[in-house]
XYZ file of C-alpha atoms in Angstrom:
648
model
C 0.000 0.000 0.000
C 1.173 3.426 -0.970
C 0.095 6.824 0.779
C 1.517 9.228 -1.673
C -0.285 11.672 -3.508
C 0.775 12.846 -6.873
C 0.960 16.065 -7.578
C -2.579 16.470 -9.804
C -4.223 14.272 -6.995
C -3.173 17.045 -4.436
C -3.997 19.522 -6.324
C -7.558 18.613 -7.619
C -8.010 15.340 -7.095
C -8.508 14.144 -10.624
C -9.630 16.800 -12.582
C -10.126 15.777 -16.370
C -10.150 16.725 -19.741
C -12.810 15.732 -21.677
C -12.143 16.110 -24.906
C -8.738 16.860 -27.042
C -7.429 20.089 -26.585
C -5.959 20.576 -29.976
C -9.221 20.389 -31.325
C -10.309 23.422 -29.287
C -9.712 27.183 -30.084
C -7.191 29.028 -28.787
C -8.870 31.063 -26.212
C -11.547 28.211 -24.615
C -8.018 26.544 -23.889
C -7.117 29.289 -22.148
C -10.401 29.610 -20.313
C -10.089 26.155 -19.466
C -6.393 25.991 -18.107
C -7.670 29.332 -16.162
C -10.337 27.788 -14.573
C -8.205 24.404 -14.153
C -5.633 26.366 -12.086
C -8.361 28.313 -9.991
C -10.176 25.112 -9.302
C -6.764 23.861 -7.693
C -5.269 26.886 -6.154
C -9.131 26.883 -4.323
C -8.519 23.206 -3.270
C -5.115 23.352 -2.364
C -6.245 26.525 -0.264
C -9.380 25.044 1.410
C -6.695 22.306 3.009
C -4.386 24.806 3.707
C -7.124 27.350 5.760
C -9.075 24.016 7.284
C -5.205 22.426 8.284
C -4.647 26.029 10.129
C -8.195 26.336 11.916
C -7.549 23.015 13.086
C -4.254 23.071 14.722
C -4.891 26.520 15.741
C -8.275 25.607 17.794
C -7.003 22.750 18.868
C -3.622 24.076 20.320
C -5.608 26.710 21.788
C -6.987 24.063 24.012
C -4.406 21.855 24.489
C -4.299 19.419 27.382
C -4.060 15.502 27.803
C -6.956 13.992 29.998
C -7.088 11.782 32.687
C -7.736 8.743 30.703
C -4.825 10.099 28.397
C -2.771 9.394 31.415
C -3.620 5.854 31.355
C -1.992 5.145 28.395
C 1.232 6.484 29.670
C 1.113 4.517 32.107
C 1.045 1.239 30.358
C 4.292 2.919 27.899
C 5.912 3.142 30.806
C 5.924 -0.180 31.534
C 6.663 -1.175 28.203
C 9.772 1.336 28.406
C 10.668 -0.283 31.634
C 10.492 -4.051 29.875
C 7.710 -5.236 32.787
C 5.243 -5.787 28.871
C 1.962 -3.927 27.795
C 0.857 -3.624 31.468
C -0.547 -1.527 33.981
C 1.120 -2.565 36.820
C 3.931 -5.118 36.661
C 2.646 -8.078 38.279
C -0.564 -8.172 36.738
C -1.317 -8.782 32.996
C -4.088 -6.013 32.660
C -4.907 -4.501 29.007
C -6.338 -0.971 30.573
C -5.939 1.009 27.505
C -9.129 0.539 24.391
C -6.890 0.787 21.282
C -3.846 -1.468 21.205
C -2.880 0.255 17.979
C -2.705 3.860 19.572
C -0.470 1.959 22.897
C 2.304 0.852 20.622
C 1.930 3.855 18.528
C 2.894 5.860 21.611
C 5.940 3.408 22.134
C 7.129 3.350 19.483
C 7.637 7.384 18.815
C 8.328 7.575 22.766
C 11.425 5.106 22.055
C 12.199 6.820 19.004
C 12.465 10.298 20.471
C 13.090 9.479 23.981
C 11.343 13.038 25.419
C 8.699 13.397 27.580
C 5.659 11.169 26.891
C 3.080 13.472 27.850
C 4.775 15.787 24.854
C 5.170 12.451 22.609
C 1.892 11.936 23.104
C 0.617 15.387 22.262
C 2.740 15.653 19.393
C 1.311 12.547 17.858
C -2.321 13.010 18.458
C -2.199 16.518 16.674
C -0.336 15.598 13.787
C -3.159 12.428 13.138
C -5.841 14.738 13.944
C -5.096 17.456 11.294
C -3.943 14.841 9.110
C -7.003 12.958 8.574
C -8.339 16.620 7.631
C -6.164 16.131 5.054
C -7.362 12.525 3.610
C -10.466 13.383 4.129
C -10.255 16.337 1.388
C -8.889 13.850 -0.280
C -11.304 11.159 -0.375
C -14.281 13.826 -1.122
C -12.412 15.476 -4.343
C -11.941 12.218 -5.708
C -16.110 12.005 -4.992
C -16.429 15.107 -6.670
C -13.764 15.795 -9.082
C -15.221 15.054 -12.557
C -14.552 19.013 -13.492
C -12.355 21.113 -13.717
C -14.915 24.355 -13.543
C -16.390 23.704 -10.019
C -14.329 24.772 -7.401
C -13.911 22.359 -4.297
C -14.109 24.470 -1.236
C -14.132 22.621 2.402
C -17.232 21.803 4.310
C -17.753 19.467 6.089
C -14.491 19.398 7.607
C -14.992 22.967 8.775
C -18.033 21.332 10.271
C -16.667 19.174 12.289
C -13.250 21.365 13.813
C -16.340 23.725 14.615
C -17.331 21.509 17.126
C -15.442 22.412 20.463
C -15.111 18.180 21.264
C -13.356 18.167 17.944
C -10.696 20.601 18.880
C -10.768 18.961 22.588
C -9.719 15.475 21.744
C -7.563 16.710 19.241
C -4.490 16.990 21.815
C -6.253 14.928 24.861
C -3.650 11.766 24.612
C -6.957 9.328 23.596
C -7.194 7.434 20.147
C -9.451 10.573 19.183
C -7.292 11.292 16.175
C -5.989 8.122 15.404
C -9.392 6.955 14.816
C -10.509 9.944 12.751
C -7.131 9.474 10.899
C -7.791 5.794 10.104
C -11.208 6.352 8.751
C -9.822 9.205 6.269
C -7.091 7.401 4.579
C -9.495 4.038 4.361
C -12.125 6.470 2.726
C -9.414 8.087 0.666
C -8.175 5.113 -0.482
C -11.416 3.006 -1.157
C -12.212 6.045 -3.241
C -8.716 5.635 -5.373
C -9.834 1.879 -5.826
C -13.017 2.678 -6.776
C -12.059 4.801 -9.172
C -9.393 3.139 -10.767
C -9.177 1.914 -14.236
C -7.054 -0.767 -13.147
C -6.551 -2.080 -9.794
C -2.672 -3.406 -9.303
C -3.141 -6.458 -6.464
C -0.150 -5.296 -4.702
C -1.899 -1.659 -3.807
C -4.917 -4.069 -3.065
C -3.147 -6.186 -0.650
C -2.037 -2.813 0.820
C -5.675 -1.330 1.315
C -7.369 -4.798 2.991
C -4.121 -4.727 5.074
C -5.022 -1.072 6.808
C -8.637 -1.869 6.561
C -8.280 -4.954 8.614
C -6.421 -2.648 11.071
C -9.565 -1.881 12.550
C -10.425 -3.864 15.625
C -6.471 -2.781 16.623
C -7.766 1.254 16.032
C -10.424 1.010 18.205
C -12.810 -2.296 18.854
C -16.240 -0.662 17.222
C -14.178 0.099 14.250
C -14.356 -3.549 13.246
C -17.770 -2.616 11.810
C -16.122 -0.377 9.328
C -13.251 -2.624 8.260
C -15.291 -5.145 7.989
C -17.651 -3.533 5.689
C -14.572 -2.235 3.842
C -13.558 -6.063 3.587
C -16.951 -7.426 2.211
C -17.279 -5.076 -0.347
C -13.948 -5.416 -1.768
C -14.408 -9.726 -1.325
C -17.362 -9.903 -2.861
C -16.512 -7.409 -6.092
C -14.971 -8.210 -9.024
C -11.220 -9.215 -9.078
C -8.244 -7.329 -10.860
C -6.467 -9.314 -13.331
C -3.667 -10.849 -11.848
C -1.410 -13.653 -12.325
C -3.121 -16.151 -10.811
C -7.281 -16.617 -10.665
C -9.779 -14.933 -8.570
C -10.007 -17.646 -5.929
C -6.452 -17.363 -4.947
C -6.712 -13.499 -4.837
C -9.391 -13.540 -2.011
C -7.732 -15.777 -0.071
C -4.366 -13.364 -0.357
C -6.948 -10.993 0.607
C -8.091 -12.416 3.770
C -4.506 -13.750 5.035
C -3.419 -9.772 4.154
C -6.283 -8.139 6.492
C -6.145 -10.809 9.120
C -3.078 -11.500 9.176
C -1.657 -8.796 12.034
C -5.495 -8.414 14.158
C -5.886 -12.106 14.424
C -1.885 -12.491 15.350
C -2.677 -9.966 18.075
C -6.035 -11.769 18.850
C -4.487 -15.155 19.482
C -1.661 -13.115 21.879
C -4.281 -10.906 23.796
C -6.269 -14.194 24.545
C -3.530 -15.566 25.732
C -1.436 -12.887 27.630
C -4.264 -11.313 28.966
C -7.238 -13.998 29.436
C -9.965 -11.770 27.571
C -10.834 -11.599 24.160
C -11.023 -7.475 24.324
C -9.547 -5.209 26.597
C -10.220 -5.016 30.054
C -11.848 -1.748 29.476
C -14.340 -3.452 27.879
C -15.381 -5.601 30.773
C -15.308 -2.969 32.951
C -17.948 -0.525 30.969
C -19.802 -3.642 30.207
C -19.990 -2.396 26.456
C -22.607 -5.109 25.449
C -25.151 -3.811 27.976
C -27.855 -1.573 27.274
C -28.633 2.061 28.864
C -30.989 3.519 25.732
C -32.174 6.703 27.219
C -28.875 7.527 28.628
C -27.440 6.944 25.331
C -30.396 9.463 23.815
C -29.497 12.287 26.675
C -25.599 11.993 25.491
C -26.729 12.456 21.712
C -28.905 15.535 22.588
C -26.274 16.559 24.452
C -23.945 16.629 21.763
C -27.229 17.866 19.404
C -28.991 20.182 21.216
C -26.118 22.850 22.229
C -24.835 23.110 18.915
C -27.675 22.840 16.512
C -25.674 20.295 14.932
C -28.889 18.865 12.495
C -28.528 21.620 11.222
C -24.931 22.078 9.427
C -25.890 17.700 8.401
C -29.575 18.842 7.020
C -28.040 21.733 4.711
C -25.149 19.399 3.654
C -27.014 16.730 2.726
C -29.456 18.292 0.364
C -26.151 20.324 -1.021
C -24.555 17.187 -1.496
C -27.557 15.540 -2.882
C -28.153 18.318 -5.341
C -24.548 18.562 -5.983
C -24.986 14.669 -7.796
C -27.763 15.848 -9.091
C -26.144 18.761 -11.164
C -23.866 16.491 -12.692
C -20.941 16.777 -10.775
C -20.004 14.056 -9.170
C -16.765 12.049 -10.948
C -18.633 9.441 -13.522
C -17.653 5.652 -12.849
C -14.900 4.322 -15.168
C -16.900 1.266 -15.743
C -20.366 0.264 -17.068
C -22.559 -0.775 -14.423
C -24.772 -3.692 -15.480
C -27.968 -3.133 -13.948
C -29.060 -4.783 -11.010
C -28.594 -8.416 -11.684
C -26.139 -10.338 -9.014
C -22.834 -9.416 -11.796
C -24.259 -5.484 -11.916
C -24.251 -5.132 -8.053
C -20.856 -7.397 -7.870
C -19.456 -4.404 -10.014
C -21.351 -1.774 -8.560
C -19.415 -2.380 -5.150
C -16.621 -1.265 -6.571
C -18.160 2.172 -7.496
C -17.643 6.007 -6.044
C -21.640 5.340 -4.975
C -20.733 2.221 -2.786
C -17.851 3.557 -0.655
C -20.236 6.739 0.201
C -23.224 4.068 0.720
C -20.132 2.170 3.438
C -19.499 5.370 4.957
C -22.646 6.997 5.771
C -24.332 2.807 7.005
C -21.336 3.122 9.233
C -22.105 6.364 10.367
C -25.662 5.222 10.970
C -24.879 2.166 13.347
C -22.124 3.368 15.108
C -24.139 6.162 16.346
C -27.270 3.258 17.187
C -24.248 1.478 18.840
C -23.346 4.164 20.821
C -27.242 5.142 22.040
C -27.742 1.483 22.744
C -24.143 1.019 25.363
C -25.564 4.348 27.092
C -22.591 7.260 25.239
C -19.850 8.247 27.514
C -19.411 10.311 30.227
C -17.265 12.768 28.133
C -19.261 15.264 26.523
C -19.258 14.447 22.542
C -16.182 12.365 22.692
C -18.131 9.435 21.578
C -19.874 10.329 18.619
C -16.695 12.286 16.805
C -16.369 9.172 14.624
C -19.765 8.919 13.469
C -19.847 12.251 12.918
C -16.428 12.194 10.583
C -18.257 9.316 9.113
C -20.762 11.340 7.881
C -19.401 14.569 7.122
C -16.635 12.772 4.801
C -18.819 12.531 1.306
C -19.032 16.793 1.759
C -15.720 17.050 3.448
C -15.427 19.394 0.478
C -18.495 20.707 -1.741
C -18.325 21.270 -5.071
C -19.470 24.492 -6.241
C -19.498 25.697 -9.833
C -19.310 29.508 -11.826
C -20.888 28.655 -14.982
C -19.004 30.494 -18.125
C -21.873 32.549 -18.702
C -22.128 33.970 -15.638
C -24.038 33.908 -12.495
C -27.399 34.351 -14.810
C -26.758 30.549 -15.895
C -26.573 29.115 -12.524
C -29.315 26.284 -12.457
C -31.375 25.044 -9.525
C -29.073 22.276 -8.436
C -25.767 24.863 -8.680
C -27.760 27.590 -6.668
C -28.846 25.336 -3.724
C -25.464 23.384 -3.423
C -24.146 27.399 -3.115
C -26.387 27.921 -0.707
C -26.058 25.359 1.560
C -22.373 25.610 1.648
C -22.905 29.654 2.586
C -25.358 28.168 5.507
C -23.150 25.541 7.048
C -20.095 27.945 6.554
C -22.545 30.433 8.757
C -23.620 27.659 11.502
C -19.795 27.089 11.565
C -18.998 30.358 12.616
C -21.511 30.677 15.267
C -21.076 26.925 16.980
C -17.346 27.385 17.180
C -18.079 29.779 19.952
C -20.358 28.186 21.395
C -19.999 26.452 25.431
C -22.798 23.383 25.719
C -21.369 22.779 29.193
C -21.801 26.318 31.082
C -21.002 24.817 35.011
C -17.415 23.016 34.368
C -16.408 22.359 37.509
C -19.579 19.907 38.652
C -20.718 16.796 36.939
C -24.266 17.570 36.023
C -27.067 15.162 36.752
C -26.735 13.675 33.130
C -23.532 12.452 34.280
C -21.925 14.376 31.096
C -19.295 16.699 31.743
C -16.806 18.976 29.685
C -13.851 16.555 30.530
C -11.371 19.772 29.425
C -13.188 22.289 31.680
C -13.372 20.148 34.024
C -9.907 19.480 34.809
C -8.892 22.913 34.112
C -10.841 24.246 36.148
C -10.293 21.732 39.108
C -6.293 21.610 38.706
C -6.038 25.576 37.723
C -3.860 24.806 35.104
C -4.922 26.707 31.369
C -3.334 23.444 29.485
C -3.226 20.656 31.812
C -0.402 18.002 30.175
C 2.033 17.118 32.120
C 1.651 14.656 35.119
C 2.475 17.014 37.731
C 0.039 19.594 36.370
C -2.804 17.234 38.265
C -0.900 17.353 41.428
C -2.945 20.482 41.819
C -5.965 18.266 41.520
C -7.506 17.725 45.104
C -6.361 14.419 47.030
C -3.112 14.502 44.609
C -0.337 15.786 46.407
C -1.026 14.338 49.683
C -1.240 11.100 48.097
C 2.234 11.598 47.050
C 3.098 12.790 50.592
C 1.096 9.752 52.210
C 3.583 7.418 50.265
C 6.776 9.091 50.821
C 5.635 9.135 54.588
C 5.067 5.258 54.819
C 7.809 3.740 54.024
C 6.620 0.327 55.009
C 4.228 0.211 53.013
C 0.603 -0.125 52.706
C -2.916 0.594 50.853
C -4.211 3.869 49.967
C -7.616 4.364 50.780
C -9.541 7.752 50.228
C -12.053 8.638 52.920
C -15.419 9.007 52.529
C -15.579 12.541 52.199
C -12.994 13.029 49.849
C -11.226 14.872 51.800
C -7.879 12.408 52.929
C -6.354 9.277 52.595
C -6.316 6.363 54.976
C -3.593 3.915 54.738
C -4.146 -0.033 55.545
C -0.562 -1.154 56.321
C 0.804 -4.225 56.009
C 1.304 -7.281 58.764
C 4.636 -7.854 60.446
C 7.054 -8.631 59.663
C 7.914 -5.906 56.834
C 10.275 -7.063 55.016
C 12.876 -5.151 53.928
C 12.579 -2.225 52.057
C 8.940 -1.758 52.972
C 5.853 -4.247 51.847
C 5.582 -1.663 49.049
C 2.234 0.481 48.092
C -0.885 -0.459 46.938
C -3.184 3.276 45.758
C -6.887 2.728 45.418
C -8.671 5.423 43.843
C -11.010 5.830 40.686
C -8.723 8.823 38.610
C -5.987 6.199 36.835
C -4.196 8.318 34.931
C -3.042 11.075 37.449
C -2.697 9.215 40.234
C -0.777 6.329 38.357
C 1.623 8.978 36.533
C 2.126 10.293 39.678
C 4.344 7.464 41.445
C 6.891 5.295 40.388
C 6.126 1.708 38.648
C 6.624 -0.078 41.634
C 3.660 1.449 43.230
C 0.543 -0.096 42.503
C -2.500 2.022 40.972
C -5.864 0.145 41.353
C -9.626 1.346 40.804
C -13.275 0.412 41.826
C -14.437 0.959 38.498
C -12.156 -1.897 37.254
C -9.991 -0.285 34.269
C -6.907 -1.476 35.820
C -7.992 -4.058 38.019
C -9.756 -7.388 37.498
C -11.566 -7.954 40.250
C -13.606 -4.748 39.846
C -13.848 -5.245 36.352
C -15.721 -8.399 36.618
C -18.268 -7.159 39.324
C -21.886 -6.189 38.763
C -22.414 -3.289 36.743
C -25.114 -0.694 38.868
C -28.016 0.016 37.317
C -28.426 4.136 38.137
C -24.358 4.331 38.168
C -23.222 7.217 36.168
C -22.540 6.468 32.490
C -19.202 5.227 32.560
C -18.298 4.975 35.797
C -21.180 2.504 36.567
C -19.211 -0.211 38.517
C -17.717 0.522 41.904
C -16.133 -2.615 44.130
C -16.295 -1.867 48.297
C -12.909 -1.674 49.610
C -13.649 -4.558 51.777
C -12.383 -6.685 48.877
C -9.215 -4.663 48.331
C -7.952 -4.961 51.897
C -7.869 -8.750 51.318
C -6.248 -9.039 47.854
C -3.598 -6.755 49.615
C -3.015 -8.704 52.448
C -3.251 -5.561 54.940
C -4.219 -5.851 58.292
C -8.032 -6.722 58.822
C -8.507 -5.333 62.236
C -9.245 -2.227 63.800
C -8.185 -0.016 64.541
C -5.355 -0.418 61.959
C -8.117 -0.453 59.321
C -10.089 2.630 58.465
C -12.535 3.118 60.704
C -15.608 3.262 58.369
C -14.905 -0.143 56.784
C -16.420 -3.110 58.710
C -14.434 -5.917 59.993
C -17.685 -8.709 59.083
C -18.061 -7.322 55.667
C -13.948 -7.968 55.622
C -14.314 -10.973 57.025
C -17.156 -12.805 54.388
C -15.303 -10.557 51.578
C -12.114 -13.245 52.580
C -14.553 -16.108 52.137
C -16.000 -14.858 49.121
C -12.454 -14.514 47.606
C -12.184 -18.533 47.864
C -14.890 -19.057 45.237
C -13.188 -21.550 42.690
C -13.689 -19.376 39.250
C -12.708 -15.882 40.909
C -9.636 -17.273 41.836
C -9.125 -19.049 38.146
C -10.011 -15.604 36.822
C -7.019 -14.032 39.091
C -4.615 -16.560 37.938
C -4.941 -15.803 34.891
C -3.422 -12.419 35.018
C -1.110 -12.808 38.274
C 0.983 -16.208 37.139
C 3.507 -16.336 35.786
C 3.260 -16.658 31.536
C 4.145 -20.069 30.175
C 3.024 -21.951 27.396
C 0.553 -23.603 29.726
C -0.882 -20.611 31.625
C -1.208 -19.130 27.802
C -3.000 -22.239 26.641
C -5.403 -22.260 29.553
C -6.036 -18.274 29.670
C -6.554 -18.992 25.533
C -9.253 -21.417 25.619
C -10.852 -20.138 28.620
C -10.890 -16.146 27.360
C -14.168 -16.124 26.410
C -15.306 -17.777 30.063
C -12.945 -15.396 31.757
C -14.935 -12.181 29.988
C -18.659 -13.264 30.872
C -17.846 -13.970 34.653
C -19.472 -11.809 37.208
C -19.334 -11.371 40.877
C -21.563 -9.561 43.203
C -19.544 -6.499 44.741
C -21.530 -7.249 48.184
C -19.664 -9.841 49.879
C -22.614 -11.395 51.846
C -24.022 -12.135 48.327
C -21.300 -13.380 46.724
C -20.858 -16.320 49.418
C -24.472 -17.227 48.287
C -23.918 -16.955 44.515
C -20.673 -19.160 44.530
C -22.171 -21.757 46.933
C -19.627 -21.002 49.760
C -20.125 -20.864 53.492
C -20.549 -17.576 55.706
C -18.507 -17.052 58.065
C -19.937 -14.405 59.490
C -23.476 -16.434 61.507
C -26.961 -14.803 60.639
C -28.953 -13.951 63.376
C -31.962 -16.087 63.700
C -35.354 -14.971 62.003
């Protein structure tokens, strides 16, 4: 697969003569090479201005988030040679995309400066680059003329919208996802469009389409969409027959995401990551998923920009000037569709359908807790066919513009208007509180909470409450122990560990529900842990709670924690608001036979036989459950209470 772009293709994407020029007077050759030269110099500008906006709104809020964090963590680790962990003795995959870990890595081990600055260098650079493919991808759609001119749209659509510009720079797989989806469009376009499809820059596209489950798991819809369409159409020519060319296909796109399948099943003891477990992303939570679209919606007006673009675009086909197929279509019999797959009309068709049930996909799991983060795919996904609109200055002046021209014009002028006003615009108006939705302006949030303008490096959330005295609470305990946070908030408590302490302290355990700050903040050897389950197991496979806030809906007692630390279970060494029964039957509930095969599975050591087991038992591993109340957990697994009930 190649990603360069010759110079014409940059320029106007495939802007074409239509008849011979020597046939044509002098000064209509003129006309035309004028207009030719516009219609690029407009194009090539529209990238440049929408490349500028981009990196200029999103530097302007620059910051890496929490969750950001996370994946630091885990390069760390890989850095430090302890694998693709979280914490060193457990084999935890806490970060979604396994593409965007390595990615990190890689440039971190190439560089070797800071990773919060790796990190924020990398995410920009994907961000405005798939502004770039994108443009791409929709001249190609449009660029049967050299006349119209190809100014950007929907692409200033979407860096209008303040999430856009947030998760530009946030250290998530924002951009890298939004970057994969532009070069696949771009380059399903380029093999749609082709004349003549050479099977080594086919190999090349199934390879980055089957990328997708490693991008970001819900992306496997769209790569495997991508793959289908290009299976089932017709074949290049090649050396050898048809059947043998699908079959190259396959091994080429599954080739590296079912290597790294086979490994994560058997490394980690889940068939997804951990994150996935612990957000339960197969459940259902429809009318929270309907509040997080209206809050992305509703704010911003944002049917509005995707009503006046699709009519524009829709009248822009109609007006002739969308790039004609370089094959004959042959109806709708089963050889007609076969060819039409490979047609300008079936990679839009992919897009938008992808678009479509992404966004059902993301009302059904209940959104995020991140205002807007969540739908920025889909709505990439549907913006891409106008990423750039074509509109067209007939010779004879404006007096000749048609219907279709006139209302493609318009539409352009009113999304370039709604642009304008929504890039202003604050949906979130109290940042520093979580609202009732459970949404909040993740960006605000922090800045406001840490006072920091451009929260990225670690030590930036030190200013974030409970931070620094964490740090202080370790440095202080030099034996050891587990970090608790009160009640309140407002301190930590720390569990220690039983004598004897060996030496060199029993090291730290740190128990609290922000990963990425608090993990960032200590060295590797202290252990970051949450109730929600990101980074730990045992949380991650607890009951999900049915009112919990979107996101966060899974919270383990600390009862649990103080016995898979091995702390002291008495008071008054233990906090005082934990309860020495609950402690007690949270011991015997740790004995049930498949929690401790699901511990195993991460804690002991990797051979060939703990991969083999942890393979064939993934998908067992990722449906178990255990009640977070102790007391009910002894009855689930069949065990005995220790703890005697009081007579009825």
């Amino acid at each position: 697969m190649s990603l360069s772009i010759s110079p014409d293709e940059m320029l106007v994407e495939g802007a074409e003569r239509t008849e011979d020029e020597s046939e044509r007077p002098a000064h209509a050759r003129d006309r035309s090479a004028l207009s030719l030269r516009l219609s690029r110099a407009t194009f090539v500008g529209g990238i440049a201005l929408t490349v500028a906006l981009f990196a200029a709104g999103a530097w302007s809020r620059r910051w890496i988030a929490d969750d950001g964090l996370i994946v630091l963590r885990t390069v760390r680790n890989l850095l430090a040679g302890n694998g693709p962990v979280f914490n060193a003795d457990e084999r935890v995959e806490a970060n979604t995309s396994a593409a965007w870990t390595y990615i990190v890595w890689f440039f971190s081990w190439l560089t070797q400066i800071r990773l919060e600055y790796v990190v924020l260098g990398v995410a920009l650079t994907l961000s405005l680059a798939a502004m770039v493919f994108a443009m791409l991808g929709s001249a190609r759609l449009w660029g049967g003329t050299s006349t119209a001119l190809l100014l950007p749209a929907g692409v200033l659509v979407y860096i209008a919208v303040p999430p856009a510009r947030d998760y530009a720079t946030s250290g998530l797989e924002s951009g890298l996802v939004i970057f994969w989806i532009a070069v696949l469009w771009w380059l399903l376009m380029r093999w749609a469009q082709a004349d003549r499809v050479r099977v080594p820059e086919l190999l090349g596209l199934v390879f980055f389409a089957g990328l997708a489950p490693l991008i970001r798991p819900e992306m496997a819809l769209v790569g495997a969409l991508a793959l289908l369409m290009i299976f089932l159409a017709p074949m290049p020519e090649a050396r050898f027959s048809p059947t043998v060319l699908r079959v190259l296909i396959v091994a080429a796109a599954g080739l590296l995401p079912m290597g790294y399948q086979i490994w994560r099943m058997g490394y980690y003891g889940l068939p997804y990551p951990n994150t996935a477990v612990a957000k339960d992303a197969g459940g259902a939570k429809w009318e929270q998923g309907f509040t997080y679209l209206w809050d992305l919606v509703g704010p911003y007006y944002l049917w509005v920009p995707l009503l006046v673009l699709l009519i524009g675009g829709v009248f822009a086909g109609r007006s002739g000037l969308v790039r004609p197929s370089p094959r004959k279509l042959d109806g709708w019999s089963v050889r007609g569709l076969r060819a039409w797959l490979r047609s300008p009309a079936a990679v839009v068709t992919l897009v938008l359908f992808s678009g479509f049930v992404l966004t059902i996909y993301a009302l059904r799991v209940g959104g995020d807790f991140m205002h807007g983060r969540m739908l920025l795919s889909q709505l990439f996904l549907l913006l891409l066919p106008v990423a750039v609109l074509p509109v067209r200055v007939p010779r004879e002046g404006l007096r000749a513009v048609g219907k279709p021209l006139a209302v493609v014009a318009v539409a352009w002028l009113a999304a370039m208007a709604w642009a304008v006003v929504a890039s202003g615009t604050t949906a979130i108006t109290n940042g520093t509180k979580i609202s009732s939705s459970g949404i909040v302006d993740e960006r605000v949030f922090y800045v406001l909470n840490t006072g920091h303008d451009h929260p990225i490096r670690a030590e930036d959330y030190l200013d974030y409450a409970r931070m620094r005295p964490m740090v202080e609470a370790i440095a202080n305990t030099p034996d050891g122990g587990l970090l608790l946070n009160s009640p309140s908030f407002m301190m930590w408590y720390i569990a220690p560990p039983p004598q004897p302490i060996p030496e060199g302290g029993a090291g730290h355990t740190v128990y609290f529900l922000n990963l990425g700050m608090t993990s960032m903040n200590v060295p590797l050897d202290v252990r970051v842990i949450d109730p929600m389950g990101l980074a730990y197991p045992l949380a991650a496979h607890s009951d999900r709670l049915a009112d919990g806030r979107i996101g966060h809906d899974k919270s383990l007692f600390p009862d649990w924690v103080i016995v898979d630390t091995g702390m002291v279970d008495r008071k008054p060494w233990m906090p005082w608001y934990l309860d020495e029964d609950w402690v007690t039957q949270a011991r015997a509930a740790m004995g049930c036979p498949d929690t401790q095969a699901l511990l195993i599975s991460s804690r002991e050591p990797l051979t060939f036989e703990r991969f083999r087991h942890n393979f064939r038992n993934a998908l067992n591993f990722a449906s178990y459950r255990i009640d977070r109340v102790p007391k009910y957990e002894i009855q689930r697994c069949g065990l005995v209470d220790p703890i005697p009930q009081p007579p009825r």
